[in-house]
Coordinates of C-alpha atoms and ligand atoms in Angstrom, one line a residue:
M1 CA -30.4 212.3 76.6
S2 CA -27.3 212.8 78.7
E3 CA -26.6 210.5 81.6
P4 CA -26.8 212.2 85.0
H5 CA -26.4 209.2 87.3
P6 CA -22.9 207.5 87.4
R7 CA -23.2 203.8 88.0
T8 CA -21.5 201.2 90.1
V9 CA -22.2 197.6 89.7
V10 CA -21.8 195.1 92.6
V11 CA -22.2 191.3 91.9
L12 CA -22.5 189.0 95.0
A13 CA -20.6 185.9 94.3
A14 CA -18.8 184.9 97.4
G15 CA -21.2 182.1 98.5
E16 CA -20.1 178.5 98.3
G17 CA -23.4 176.8 96.8
K18 CA -23.3 174.1 99.2
R19 CA -26.2 172.5 97.4
M20 CA -24.2 172.1 94.1
K21 CA -22.1 169.6 95.9
S22 CA -19.1 170.5 93.5
A23 CA -15.6 171.4 93.8
L24 CA -16.3 174.3 91.4
P25 CA -17.6 177.5 92.8
K26 CA -21.6 177.7 92.1
V27 CA -21.0 181.0 89.9
L28 CA -18.5 179.3 87.8
H29 CA -20.8 176.4 86.7
P30 CA -21.3 176.6 83.0
L31 CA -24.7 177.3 81.4
L32 CA -25.0 177.5 77.4
G33 CA -21.7 179.4 76.8
R34 CA -21.2 181.6 79.7
T35 CA -20.8 180.7 83.5
L36 CA -23.5 181.6 85.8
L37 CA -21.4 184.8 86.7
G38 CA -20.9 185.5 83.1
H39 CA -24.5 185.6 82.3
V40 CA -25.1 188.3 85.2
L41 CA -22.0 190.3 84.1
N42 CA -23.5 190.2 80.5
A43 CA -26.8 191.5 81.9
A44 CA -25.3 194.5 83.8
D45 CA -23.0 195.2 80.6
P46 CA -25.5 198.1 79.2
L47 CA -25.5 199.9 82.1
A48 CA -22.1 201.2 81.3
A49 CA -21.1 201.3 84.7
Q50 CA -18.1 203.1 85.8
Q51 CA -16.8 200.4 87.9
T52 CA -17.9 196.7 88.4
M53 CA -17.2 195.2 91.7
V54 CA -17.3 191.3 92.1
V55 CA -17.6 189.9 95.7
V56 CA -15.6 186.8 95.9
G57 CA -15.0 184.5 98.7
H58 CA -15.5 180.6 98.3
G59 CA -13.1 179.5 95.4
A60 CA -11.9 183.1 95.2
D61 CA -8.8 182.1 93.1
Q62 CA -10.8 180.4 90.5
V63 CA -13.3 183.1 90.5
R64 CA -10.6 186.1 90.2
A65 CA -9.0 183.9 87.4
H66 CA -12.3 183.3 85.4
L67 CA -12.8 187.2 86.0
S68 CA -9.6 188.3 84.4
E69 CA -10.7 186.3 81.3
I70 CA -14.3 187.4 81.0
A71 CA -14.3 190.9 82.7
P72 CA -10.5 192.2 83.3
G73 CA -12.0 195.5 84.0
A74 CA -13.9 194.4 87.0
T75 CA -12.5 194.5 90.3
A76 CA -12.8 191.3 92.7
V77 CA -13.5 192.4 96.5
F78 CA -12.7 189.7 98.8
Q79 CA -15.2 188.7 101.5
A80 CA -13.4 186.5 103.8
E81 CA -16.7 185.2 105.7
Q82 CA -20.0 185.2 104.3
L83 CA -21.7 187.0 107.1
G84 CA -24.7 188.2 104.6
T85 CA -25.6 189.8 101.5
G86 CA -25.8 193.3 103.4
H87 CA -22.1 192.6 104.6
A88 CA -20.9 191.8 101.0
V89 CA -22.3 195.0 99.5
R90 CA -20.9 197.0 102.6
I91 CA -17.4 195.8 102.1
A92 CA -17.7 196.1 98.3
L93 CA -18.5 199.8 98.8
E94 CA -15.9 200.2 101.3
G95 CA -13.5 199.4 98.1
A96 CA -15.4 202.0 96.2
P97 CA -15.4 205.3 98.6
E98 CA -15.8 207.6 95.7
A99 CA -19.0 205.9 94.2
T100 CA -21.9 208.0 93.6
G101 CA -25.2 207.9 91.8
T102 CA -26.7 204.4 91.3
V103 CA -25.5 201.2 92.9
V104 CA -26.8 198.2 90.9
V105 CA -26.4 195.1 93.2
L106 CA -27.1 191.6 91.5
N107 CA -26.8 188.0 93.0
G108 CA -24.4 186.2 91.2
D109 CA -26.6 183.0 90.7
V110 CA -29.6 184.7 88.7
P111 CA -28.2 183.8 85.1
L112 CA -31.4 184.2 83.1
L113 CA -31.7 187.9 84.0
R114 CA -32.2 189.7 80.7
P115 CA -30.1 193.0 80.1
E116 CA -33.3 194.7 78.9
T117 CA -34.9 193.8 82.4
V118 CA -31.9 195.3 84.4
A119 CA -31.8 198.5 82.1
A120 CA -35.4 198.9 82.8
L121 CA -35.1 198.6 86.6
V122 CA -32.2 201.2 86.7
A123 CA -34.0 203.4 84.4
A124 CA -37.3 203.3 86.6
H125 CA -35.2 203.8 89.6
E126 CA -33.4 206.8 88.4
S127 CA -36.4 208.3 86.9
E128 CA -38.4 208.2 90.0
G129 CA -35.5 209.5 92.3
A130 CA -35.9 206.4 94.5
A131 CA -33.5 205.6 97.3
A132 CA -34.0 201.8 96.5
T133 CA -35.7 199.7 93.9
V134 CA -36.1 195.9 94.0
L135 CA -36.9 193.8 91.1
A136 CA -39.7 191.5 92.2
A137 CA -41.7 188.8 90.4
E138 CA -45.0 187.0 90.9
V139 CA -44.1 183.3 91.0
P140 CA -45.8 180.1 91.2
D141 CA -43.7 178.6 93.9
P142 CA -42.0 181.1 96.1
T143 CA -40.5 178.5 98.3
G144 CA -37.2 179.5 100.0
L145 CA -37.0 183.2 98.4
G146 CA -37.5 186.6 100.2
R147 CA -41.0 187.8 99.9
I148 CA -42.2 191.5 99.1
V149 CA -44.5 192.6 102.0
R150 CA -46.6 195.4 100.8
G151 CA -48.7 197.7 103.2
A152 CA -52.3 198.8 103.1
A153 CA -51.7 201.4 100.2
G154 CA -49.7 198.7 98.2
R155 CA -46.2 200.2 99.0
L156 CA -43.4 198.2 99.9
E157 CA -42.8 197.9 103.6
Q158 CA -40.2 195.4 103.9
I159 CA -38.6 192.3 102.4
V160 CA -39.1 189.1 104.8
E161 CA -36.5 186.0 104.2
Q162 CA -38.6 182.7 104.0
R163 CA -37.0 181.5 107.4
D164 CA -38.1 184.6 109.1
A165 CA -41.5 185.0 107.6
T166 CA -45.0 184.6 109.2
P167 CA -47.5 182.2 107.8
A168 CA -49.5 185.0 106.4
Q169 CA -46.2 186.3 104.8
L170 CA -45.3 182.9 103.5
A171 CA -48.5 183.0 101.3
I172 CA -47.0 185.8 99.4
R173 CA -46.1 184.9 95.7
E174 CA -44.4 188.1 95.0
I175 CA -40.6 187.6 95.6
N176 CA -37.4 189.4 95.6
A177 CA -35.4 188.6 92.6
G178 CA -32.2 189.6 94.4
I179 CA -31.3 192.6 91.8
Y180 CA -31.5 196.1 93.1
A181 CA -30.9 199.8 92.4
F182 CA -29.9 202.1 95.2
D183 CA -28.9 205.6 95.6
A184 CA -25.3 205.2 96.6
V185 CA -25.3 207.9 99.3
R186 CA -28.3 206.6 101.0
L187 CA -27.4 203.0 100.5
R188 CA -24.1 203.7 102.3
D189 CA -25.7 205.4 105.2
V190 CA -28.2 202.6 106.0
L191 CA -25.7 199.5 105.2
G192 CA -24.1 200.7 108.5
K193 CA -27.2 200.2 110.6
L194 CA -28.0 196.6 109.5
S195 CA -28.5 194.3 112.2
T196 CA -27.9 190.4 112.5
D197 CA -31.0 189.8 114.4
N198 CA -32.5 187.2 112.2
D199 CA -32.8 183.1 111.8
Q200 CA -29.1 183.2 110.0
G201 CA -27.4 185.9 112.2
E202 CA -26.4 187.5 108.9
E203 CA -26.5 191.0 107.5
Y204 CA -29.3 190.9 105.2
L205 CA -29.2 193.3 102.2
T206 CA -32.9 193.1 102.0
D207 CA -33.4 194.9 105.5
V208 CA -32.1 198.1 103.9
F209 CA -35.5 198.4 102.5
A210 CA -37.4 198.6 105.9
L211 CA -34.7 201.1 107.2
L212 CA -35.4 203.3 104.3
V213 CA -38.9 203.2 104.8
S214 CA -39.0 204.0 108.6
A215 CA -36.6 207.0 107.5
G216 CA -39.2 208.0 105.1
E217 CA -37.0 207.3 102.0
P218 CA -38.9 206.4 98.7
V219 CA -38.5 202.9 97.8
A220 CA -40.0 201.3 94.9
V221 CA -40.8 197.7 93.5
H222 CA -40.0 196.9 89.7
L223 CA -42.0 193.9 88.6
A224 CA -40.4 191.5 86.0
A225 CA -42.7 190.8 83.2
D226 CA -41.2 187.1 82.8
H227 CA -40.6 185.8 86.3
T228 CA -38.3 182.9 85.0
E229 CA -35.8 185.5 84.6
T230 CA -35.4 185.7 88.2
L231 CA -35.0 182.0 89.0
G232 CA -32.0 181.5 90.9
C233 CA -29.6 178.5 90.8
N234 CA -29.2 176.5 94.2
D235 CA -28.5 173.1 92.9
R236 CA -27.9 170.9 89.8
V237 CA -31.6 170.2 89.3
E238 CA -32.3 173.7 89.2
L239 CA -29.3 174.4 87.2
A240 CA -30.6 171.7 84.5
A241 CA -34.2 173.5 84.5
L242 CA -32.4 177.0 83.9
R243 CA -30.6 175.3 80.9
R244 CA -33.8 173.9 79.5
L245 CA -35.4 177.5 79.9
L246 CA -32.4 179.2 78.2
R247 CA -32.4 176.6 75.4
D248 CA -36.0 177.4 74.6
R249 CA -35.4 181.2 74.6
V250 CA -32.3 180.9 72.5
N251 CA -34.0 178.5 70.1
E252 CA -37.0 180.7 69.8
R253 CA -34.9 183.6 69.2
W254 CA -33.1 181.8 66.3
M255 CA -36.3 180.6 64.7
R256 CA -37.7 184.1 64.6
A257 CA -34.6 185.3 62.9
G258 CA -35.1 182.6 60.1
V259 CA -33.2 179.7 61.2
S260 CA -34.8 176.1 60.8
L261 CA -34.6 174.1 64.0
L262 CA -35.9 170.8 63.0
D263 CA -36.1 169.5 66.6
P264 CA -35.9 172.3 69.3
E265 CA -36.1 170.2 72.2
T266 CA -32.7 168.3 71.4
T267 CA -31.0 171.5 70.0
W268 CA -28.4 173.1 72.4
I269 CA -27.2 176.4 71.0
D270 CA -24.9 178.5 73.2
V271 CA -25.7 182.0 73.6
T272 CA -22.4 182.8 71.9
V273 CA -23.3 181.3 69.0
A274 CA -24.1 182.9 65.4
L275 CA -26.5 181.5 62.7
D276 CA -27.4 183.2 59.4
R277 CA -30.8 183.1 57.9
D278 CA -32.0 179.8 56.3
A279 CA -29.5 177.6 58.1
V280 CA -30.8 174.4 58.9
V281 CA -30.2 172.6 62.2
D282 CA -31.3 169.0 62.6
Q283 CA -32.2 167.1 65.5
N284 CA -29.8 166.4 68.5
T285 CA -27.2 169.0 68.0
Q286 CA -25.1 171.0 70.1
L287 CA -23.7 174.3 68.8
R288 CA -21.2 175.8 71.6
G289 CA -18.7 178.6 72.1
G290 CA -17.9 180.8 69.2
S291 CA -19.5 178.6 66.6
V292 CA -21.0 180.3 63.3
V293 CA -23.3 178.4 60.8
G294 CA -23.8 180.1 57.5
S295 CA -26.9 180.5 55.4
E296 CA -28.4 177.3 54.1
A297 CA -25.9 175.1 55.7
V298 CA -27.4 172.0 57.1
V299 CA -25.9 170.8 60.4
G300 CA -27.1 167.5 62.1
P301 CA -28.7 165.3 63.1
D302 CA -26.3 164.2 65.9
V303 CA -23.7 166.8 65.5
T304 CA -21.5 168.9 68.1
L305 CA -19.6 172.1 67.0
V306 CA -17.4 173.7 69.2
D307 CA -15.8 177.0 68.0
T308 CA -16.3 175.9 64.6
V309 CA -17.3 177.9 61.6
V310 CA -19.6 176.4 58.9
G311 CA -19.8 178.4 55.7
A312 CA -22.7 179.0 53.6
G313 CA -24.5 175.7 52.1
A314 CA -22.0 173.5 53.7
T315 CA -23.3 170.0 55.1
V316 CA -22.2 168.6 58.7
L317 CA -23.7 165.2 59.3
R318 CA -23.3 163.0 62.7
S319 CA -19.9 164.6 63.1
H320 CA -17.6 166.2 66.1
A321 CA -15.8 169.5 65.4
I322 CA -13.8 171.6 67.7
G323 CA -11.9 174.8 66.6
A324 CA -12.4 173.8 62.9
E325 CA -13.3 175.9 59.6
V326 CA -15.9 174.3 57.0
G327 CA -15.8 176.4 53.9
P328 CA -18.8 177.2 51.9
G329 CA -20.5 174.1 50.1
A330 CA -18.2 171.8 52.0
S331 CA -19.2 168.4 53.3
V332 CA -18.6 166.6 56.5
G333 CA -19.5 163.1 57.8
P334 CA -21.2 161.1 58.6
Y335 CA -18.9 160.3 61.4
A336 CA -16.1 162.9 60.9
Y337 CA -13.8 164.5 63.8
L338 CA -12.3 167.5 62.9
R339 CA -9.9 168.8 65.4
P340 CA -8.4 172.5 66.0
D341 CA -7.2 174.1 62.9
A342 CA -8.9 171.7 60.5
R343 CA -9.4 174.0 57.7
L344 CA -11.8 172.9 54.6
A345 CA -11.9 175.1 51.7
E346 CA -15.0 175.5 49.7
K347 CA -16.5 172.4 48.4
S348 CA -14.2 169.9 49.7
K349 CA -15.2 166.8 51.6
V350 CA -14.1 165.0 54.7
G351 CA -16.2 161.7 54.8
T352 CA -16.9 158.8 57.0
F353 CA -14.6 157.9 59.8
V354 CA -12.1 160.7 58.8
E355 CA -10.0 162.7 61.3
V356 CA -8.5 166.0 60.4
K357 CA -6.2 168.1 62.7
N358 CA -4.2 171.1 62.0
S359 CA -4.5 170.7 58.1
E360 CA -5.9 172.5 55.0
L361 CA -7.9 171.0 52.6
G362 CA -7.9 173.2 49.2
P363 CA -10.9 173.8 47.4
G364 CA -13.0 170.6 46.1
A365 CA -10.2 168.3 48.0
K366 CA -11.7 164.9 49.0
V367 CA -10.8 162.6 52.1
P368 CA -13.9 160.4 51.7
H369 CA -13.3 157.5 54.0
L370 CA -11.5 156.0 56.7
S371 CA -8.3 158.4 57.0
Y372 CA -6.3 160.3 59.4
V373 CA -5.3 163.8 58.2
G374 CA -2.6 165.5 60.5
D375 CA -0.5 168.4 59.9
A376 CA -1.1 168.3 56.0
T377 CA -1.8 170.8 53.5
I378 CA -3.9 169.2 50.7
G379 CA -4.1 171.0 47.5
A380 CA -7.2 171.7 45.4
R381 CA -8.9 168.8 43.9
A382 CA -6.9 166.3 45.2
N383 CA -8.2 163.1 46.0
I384 CA -7.2 161.0 49.1
G385 CA -8.1 157.3 48.7
A386 CA -9.7 155.3 51.6
A387 CA -7.7 154.6 54.6
T388 CA -4.9 157.0 53.8
I389 CA -3.0 157.8 57.0
F390 CA -0.8 161.0 57.1
V391 CA 1.8 159.7 59.3
N392 CA 3.0 163.1 61.2
Y393 CA 4.2 161.9 64.4
D394 CA 7.8 160.2 64.7
G395 CA 7.6 159.8 68.5
V396 CA 9.4 163.1 69.1
N397 CA 8.1 165.7 66.5
K398 CA 5.1 166.4 64.2
N399 CA 6.1 167.0 60.6
R400 CA 4.1 168.0 57.7
T401 CA 2.8 166.4 54.5
V402 CA 2.1 168.5 51.4
V403 CA -0.2 167.1 48.8
G404 CA -0.3 169.1 45.3
E405 CA -3.2 170.1 43.5
A406 CA -5.2 167.5 41.9
A407 CA -2.7 164.6 43.1
F408 CA -4.4 161.3 43.4
V409 CA -3.4 159.2 46.3
G410 CA -4.7 155.4 46.1
C411 CA -6.1 153.5 48.9
D412 CA -4.2 152.1 52.2
T413 CA -1.4 154.6 51.7
S414 CA 0.8 155.8 54.5
L415 CA 2.3 159.3 53.8
I416 CA 5.4 159.4 56.1
A417 CA 6.0 163.2 56.9
P418 CA 7.8 165.1 56.1
V419 CA 7.1 164.4 52.6
E420 CA 5.5 166.3 49.6
V421 CA 3.4 164.5 46.6
G422 CA 3.7 167.0 43.8
A423 CA 0.8 168.6 41.9
G424 CA -1.1 166.0 39.7
A425 CA 1.2 163.2 40.8
Y426 CA -0.4 159.8 41.9
V427 CA 0.5 157.5 44.6
A428 CA -0.5 153.5 44.0
A429 CA -2.6 152.0 46.5
G430 CA -0.9 150.3 49.5
S431 CA 2.3 152.3 49.3
A432 CA 4.3 153.8 52.0
I433 CA 5.7 157.1 50.8
S434 CA 8.7 158.4 52.7
K435 CA 10.2 160.2 49.7
D436 CA 8.8 163.2 47.8
V437 CA 6.7 162.3 44.6
P438 CA 7.6 164.7 41.9
P439 CA 4.7 166.3 39.9
G440 CA 3.2 164.3 37.5
A441 CA 4.9 161.1 38.7
L442 CA 3.6 157.8 40.0
G443 CA 4.9 156.8 43.7
V444 CA 4.8 153.2 44.4
T445 CA 6.3 151.0 46.9
R446 CA 4.5 147.8 46.7
A447 CA 6.4 144.5 46.4
P448 CA 5.4 142.4 43.6
Q449 CA 2.6 140.1 44.1
R450 CA 3.3 136.2 44.2
S451 CA 0.2 133.7 43.8
V452 CA 1.4 130.1 45.4
E453 CA -0.8 127.7 43.5
G454 CA -2.4 124.9 45.3
W455 CA -1.5 126.2 48.9
V456 CA -4.8 126.1 50.2
A457 CA -5.2 122.5 49.4
R458 CA -1.8 121.5 50.8
K459 CA -2.0 123.7 54.0
R460 CA -5.8 123.8 54.6
P461 CA -7.2 120.6 53.5
G462 CA -10.8 120.0 54.5
T463 CA -11.7 123.4 55.2
A464 CA -14.6 125.3 53.3
S465 CA -12.0 127.3 51.5
A466 CA -10.3 124.1 50.2
E467 CA -13.5 122.6 49.0
A468 CA -14.5 126.0 47.2
A469 CA -11.2 126.1 45.6
E470 CA -11.5 122.6 44.4
R471 CA -14.9 123.2 43.1
A472 CA -13.7 126.3 41.2
L473 CA -10.6 124.6 39.8
R474 CA -12.7 121.5 38.6
D475 CA -15.1 124.0 36.9
A476 CA -12.2 125.9 35.3
Q477 CA -10.9 122.6 34.0
G478 CA -14.2 121.5 32.5
A479 CA -14.5 124.7 30.9
A480 CA -10.9 124.4 29.5
A481 CA -11.4 121.1 28.3
A482 CA -14.5 122.4 26.3
T483 CA -12.2 125.1 24.8
P484 CA -9.0 123.3 23.5
A485 CA -7.1 126.9 22.9
A486 CA -7.1 127.5 26.8
S487 CA -3.4 127.6 28.1
E488 CA -2.3 126.5 31.6
G489 CA -1.5 129.4 34.1
E490 CA 2.1 129.9 35.4
A491 CA 2.8 128.3 38.7
I492 CA 3.9 131.6 40.3
H493 CA 2.8 135.1 39.0
G494 CA 5.3 137.9 40.0
A495 CA 4.6 140.3 37.0
A496 CA 3.7 143.9 37.5
E497 CA 0.0 144.5 37.5
P498 CA -1.8 146.4 34.6
V499 CA -1.7 150.2 35.4
G500 CA -5.2 150.3 35.1
R501 CA -5.5 148.4 38.5
T502 CA -2.9 150.0 40.3
F503 CA -5.0 152.5 42.2
G504 CA -7.7 151.2 44.4
T505 CA -9.6 154.5 45.7
G506 CA -12.7 152.9 47.0
D507 CA -15.7 154.4 45.0
T508 CA -14.4 158.1 45.2
A509 CA -12.7 158.1 41.7
T510 CA -16.2 157.8 40.4
E511 CA -17.9 160.4 42.6
Ligands
LIG1 C1 -31.4 186.2 98.5 C2 -32.3 187.3 99.1 C3 -33.5 186.9 99.0 C4 -33.8 186.8 97.5 C5 -33.1 185.6 97.0 C6 -33.2 185.8 95.5 C7 -31.0 188.1 101.2 C8 -30.8 188.2 102.4 N1 -31.9 187.4 100.7 O1 -31.7 185.0 99.4 O2 -34.4 187.6 99.4 O3 -35.2 186.3 97.3 O4 -31.7 186.0 97.2 O5 -32.3 184.6 94.8 O6 -30.3 188.9 100.4 N2 -23.5 186.2 98.9 C9 -22.4 186.7 99.2 N3 -21.8 186.9 100.5 C10 -22.5 186.6 101.4 C11 -23.7 186.0 101.3 C12 -24.3 185.8 99.9 O7 -21.5 187.1 98.3 O8 -22.1 187.0 102.8 C13 -23.7 186.1 97.6 C14 -24.2 184.5 97.2 O9 -22.9 183.9 96.6 C15 -25.1 184.8 96.0 C16 -26.0 185.7 96.7 O10 -25.2 186.8 97.5 O11 -24.7 184.9 94.8 C17 -27.3 185.8 97.3 O12 -27.1 184.9 98.4 P1 -28.0 183.6 98.9 O13 -27.4 183.1 100.1 O14 -28.2 183.0 97.5 O15 -29.1 184.4 99.2 P2 -30.7 183.7 99.2 O16 -30.7 183.0 100.3 O17 -30.9 183.2 97.9
LIG2 MG1 -29.6 182.5 96.5

């Protein structure tokens, strides 16, 4: 079916939102992946409007900057003084003199509105040829909202604001959601006739309905099936309530799509996140921004992912990741911190108390314990021992470290960038490596070990250590006496250790 009605969308976003008590304009407050304004624009998106006008006022520069990011095609219209919703629409239309067809007006603080609901409102309006159609809802508590006042035949007569309403009108639970479709020509005509004769001395957009009715124009009410969609946001308590409602809606959608959420009440998924079938999200987990979780991946408990992609079958446990990529079958945590451009290839591992930034781990590479990996490229199947630090910063520049395929770095090593450990090379535990280690070589920088015999008895007499040492030496002497062939040890040991004891790598070598 062809589209006979050109459409113009007008979003009202000039108000301050006083009760938010915030330096941030109300419509810029975030709600599970979008700002309030972003949600409203998203709800209007399927209308394929020829133009979208956003009326800005309070915090106009901030709102404009945000608009240029999320809706560069929208036009900001500046309303210097907030003289009412009718005034706001009037100046928006002055900025669009050629607009004909349908004008869809949306309050900027109604973020739970569904695109389908807006589309249904506009479709009903256009097919009935109404001059104006308002989205209404039956709500349990209408306090503060405009009431839909119907006449004897059940037809809309007027919309009355709470503060201008009679006691009988206050009892009405059918409210104005602040979402409307208008015929552009007839709207323009009556907007010029709005009075400010009301409790707030403002031009009310809602008065358009009574004016059209008295001119004999057809007006209509479109009832929202789910009244929670029409909830506005006036303070942070309401914002928190909206967040819970949206959380439940998002979570239900993913569970119905085949994702397991083990504790939906503590799982917060931005509307912008994608999950594949059979992904599992455990409790107390936040998935934010452009994060993606692949099939059969297990994320949580206690995980925050921001703009992070987790491949199929990977696990992320009690960790925080931002701008990272976790490959298929990889394992992260518990207690890992992945920072921007941490890229973990398939079946790699970033374990406990490990921080990774701007680094690639090759397939099957492991950094299991207590390490910092910054600006590094780690080859496939390389093993990085516990407490290895990639020393990437010299106080001025960040430098890269390259660890080759299947290299083996012993525990408590500093890799001082720029430096390269070749493929299949080994680094002895406790080394500070600042020169390249060739492929297959052993890099070692340790000083030889000395043992100063009798030091504790001389320097720490009377301590528990001295007593324990004395007992151990006495027992050893007794054993030596019983075994005549036993020899006395050297006073100071300085020999190199046996090769087999050179690489302390925690428990990773056997994993
Ligand atoms: C409005 C409706 C009310 C409805 C409610 C739904 C009117 C007169 N009343 O009341 O019937 O039940 O929304 O939430 O319209 N704005 C401007 N410029 C202005 C005034 C407002 O851009 O001069 C914007 C605000 O930023 C806000 C929206 O318009 O996004 C609605 O204004 P608000 O003051 O919140 O109206 P309500 O009192 O909530
Ligand atoms: Mg409001």
